[in-house]
Phi, psi and omega in degrees: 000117164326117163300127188295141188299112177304150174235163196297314180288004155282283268278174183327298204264343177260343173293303174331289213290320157161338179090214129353301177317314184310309180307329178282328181300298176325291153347277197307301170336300203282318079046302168295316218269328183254328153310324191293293197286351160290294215307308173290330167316318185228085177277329210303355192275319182254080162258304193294008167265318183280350167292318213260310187312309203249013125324300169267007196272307165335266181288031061021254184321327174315286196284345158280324157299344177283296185341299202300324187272353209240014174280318170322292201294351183274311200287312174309315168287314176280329185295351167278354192075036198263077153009124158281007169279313176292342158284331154311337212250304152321312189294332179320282209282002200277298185326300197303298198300345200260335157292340180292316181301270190359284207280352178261346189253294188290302189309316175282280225301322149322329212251326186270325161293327157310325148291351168300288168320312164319305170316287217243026192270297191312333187276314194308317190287319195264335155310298184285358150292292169342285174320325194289344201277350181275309169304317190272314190305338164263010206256145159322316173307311202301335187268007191282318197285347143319324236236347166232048178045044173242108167283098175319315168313331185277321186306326181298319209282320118013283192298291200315316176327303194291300141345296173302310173313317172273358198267269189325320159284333163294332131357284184303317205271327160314321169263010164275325160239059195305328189274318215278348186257020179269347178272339167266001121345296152334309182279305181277355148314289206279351161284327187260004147288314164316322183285333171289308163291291125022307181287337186267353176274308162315295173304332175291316197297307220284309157317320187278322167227035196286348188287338183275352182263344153315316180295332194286313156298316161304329177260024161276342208238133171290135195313327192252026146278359200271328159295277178329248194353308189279337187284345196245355144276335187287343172308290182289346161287349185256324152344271176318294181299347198246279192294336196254356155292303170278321148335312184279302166329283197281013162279320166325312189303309194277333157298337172287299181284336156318295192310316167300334172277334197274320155294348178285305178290005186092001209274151162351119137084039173289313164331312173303313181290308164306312149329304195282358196242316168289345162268331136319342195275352181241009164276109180284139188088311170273283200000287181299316180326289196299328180253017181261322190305304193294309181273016132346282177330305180295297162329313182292301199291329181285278194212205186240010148265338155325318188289323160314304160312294176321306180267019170251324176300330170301320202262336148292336179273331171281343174280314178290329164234044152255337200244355179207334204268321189269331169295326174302310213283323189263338189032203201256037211272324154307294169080047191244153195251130192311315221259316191288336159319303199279299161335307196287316191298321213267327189261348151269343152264359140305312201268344186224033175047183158003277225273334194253352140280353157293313182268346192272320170296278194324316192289335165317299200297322185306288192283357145304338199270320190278282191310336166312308200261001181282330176294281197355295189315328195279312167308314146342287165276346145320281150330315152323312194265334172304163179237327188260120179308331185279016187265331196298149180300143149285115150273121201274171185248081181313342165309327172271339191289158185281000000 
């Protein structure tokens, strides 16, 4: 008897990879790659899906986060014997009442302090160019800088020229295009009234059944995609949910002890400023960078122990919630490395503005949890395939993680 003839698709390494499949896989690539590049020749077919996409991508995204801070207090409200309908139903009004408090209470005094601020940040800003400009000219530098006919006055006076000048076109450019931009006006009006009507409509389904939808999508899935599948939604729902909780938490906080430090020392529009430090506060890393410049600014400008002062209350809060506030509450539940933080920020907010520095560490994590476990599977098969035992992969058993 003939030994059977080995073929490309036996052999080990075309077998790793998939064998026969592989070939099909490829096929199929190539099949897409060419449905794609038809699909862009006439994208003008699907302008009303992406009009319909980014209609609804707003209030979606509104309302999973509301999902997300306000699923604790629903799970809470039931270990109470609460109905979940009656308890969605608290959480409503306690919401309504507690936004009715804002805008009647909080909200005009923020607002006035805030126009304020506005008003007068530009005085504040050309006093401390002044000052820094007073400072070199009487410094050993101002005489270096002498010594090669570079006038700082003019360059400041320059800067300033250039400032007006783009202020006034922009001006200009405004009222010339006043007509071609009332239709994107228009546009971002009507989301964000869709977004506003819409999210209290969303957020009930999602409280009233968001838990039922993963099981509902798993049994859509062929039985045996279906563990995997559910181990990499619930990862990224536990992902997702650790962050825009504890996040949101340790922006509250820090807005709170900013605001109680900046009145204790007296410094200006502390409250306003403390608001900008809690919203800011959820962008990690730029965030405090951003909201620490203005009242820098202010603080120098009152005096130069106020600046003092600023940084020993800046350096208790980053301390109090980097060392007690942020372990409790976020703990290590991400596992993203500080420098890739930085990365995700820079590179989600070139490309997708705002809403992508915002958004962009959950969709890391969210896409580390998926990529995590496509490795797992590789490893997996890996091991199959293999001859030497001491080459196979340690597979952990994920089934057991929380």
């Amino acid at each position: 008897m003939q030994p059977e003839k080995r073929s490309f698709f036996t052999t080990r390494f075309i077998q790793f990879l998939g064998g026969k499949n592989l070939l099909f896989g490829l096929i199929t690539l190539l099949l897409v790659g060419c449905i794609i590049f038809v699909y862009d020749k006439i994208s003008f077919i699907f302008y009303p899906i992406v009009v319909f996409l980014r209609t609804v991508v707003l209030p979606v995204i509104l309302a999973l986060i509301l999902y997300y801070l306000l699923r604790p207090v629903l799970h809470l409200l039931m270990k109470w014997k609460i109905p979940k309908i009656w308890a969605i139903l608290i959480i409503y009004i306690a919401g309504i009442g507690i936004i009715s408090l804002f805008v009647t209470l909080i909200f005009p005094f923020l607002k006035e302090q805030f126009m304020n601020l506005i008003q007068e940040f530009p005085n504040y800003f050309m006093q401390v160019v002044h000052s820094v400009q007073n400072l070199i000219e009487t410094s050993s530098f101002g005489e270096t800088l002498a010594k090669y006919n570079f006038n700082l006055n003019q360059v400041l006076n320059n800067i300033s020229n250039q400032l007006n000048s783009t202020v006034k076109g922009a001006a200009k450019g405004l009222g010339t295009g006043i007509a071609s931009g009332i239709t994107g006006f228009i546009s971002t009006l009507t989301g964000i009234i869709v977004a506003i009507v819409t999210v209290p409509f969303i957020l009930f389904y999602l409280l009233k059944d968001g838990e039922k939808l993963p099981k509902y999508a798993l049994n859509l899935l062929p039985p045996r995609m279906r563990d995997d599948t559910a181990y990499v939604l619930h990862k990224a729902d536990h992902q997702i949910s650790s962050y825009i909780q504890g996040q949101i938490l340790v922006a509250i906080c820090i807005g709170i002890m900013v605001t109680i430090g900046f009145l204790i020392i007296g410094l200006d529009y502390a409250v306003v400023l403390g608001v900008l430090a809690m919203v800011t506060s959820v962008v990690p890393y730029l965030g405090p960078i951003i909201a620490v410049t203005p009242a820098a600014i202010i603080a120098i400008v009152n005096a130069p122990l106020m600046l003092l002062k600023l940084v020993v209350v800046w350096t208790i809060v980053q301390f109090v919630e980097g060392k007690f506030i942020s372990p409790q509450i976020m703990g290590k539940s991400l596992h993203v490395h500080p420098i890739t933080i930085i990365f995700v920020l820079l590179t989600a907010g070139s490309i997708f503005g705002v809403p992508g520095v915002i958004l962009g560490i959950p969709g890391y994590a969210v896409l580390k949890v998926l990529v995590t476990h496509l490795f797992y599977l590789f490893k997996k098969r890996y091991n199959r395939y293999t001859d030497d035992k001491a080459l196979e992969y340690e597979l952990e058993d994920w089934k057991k993680e929380d």
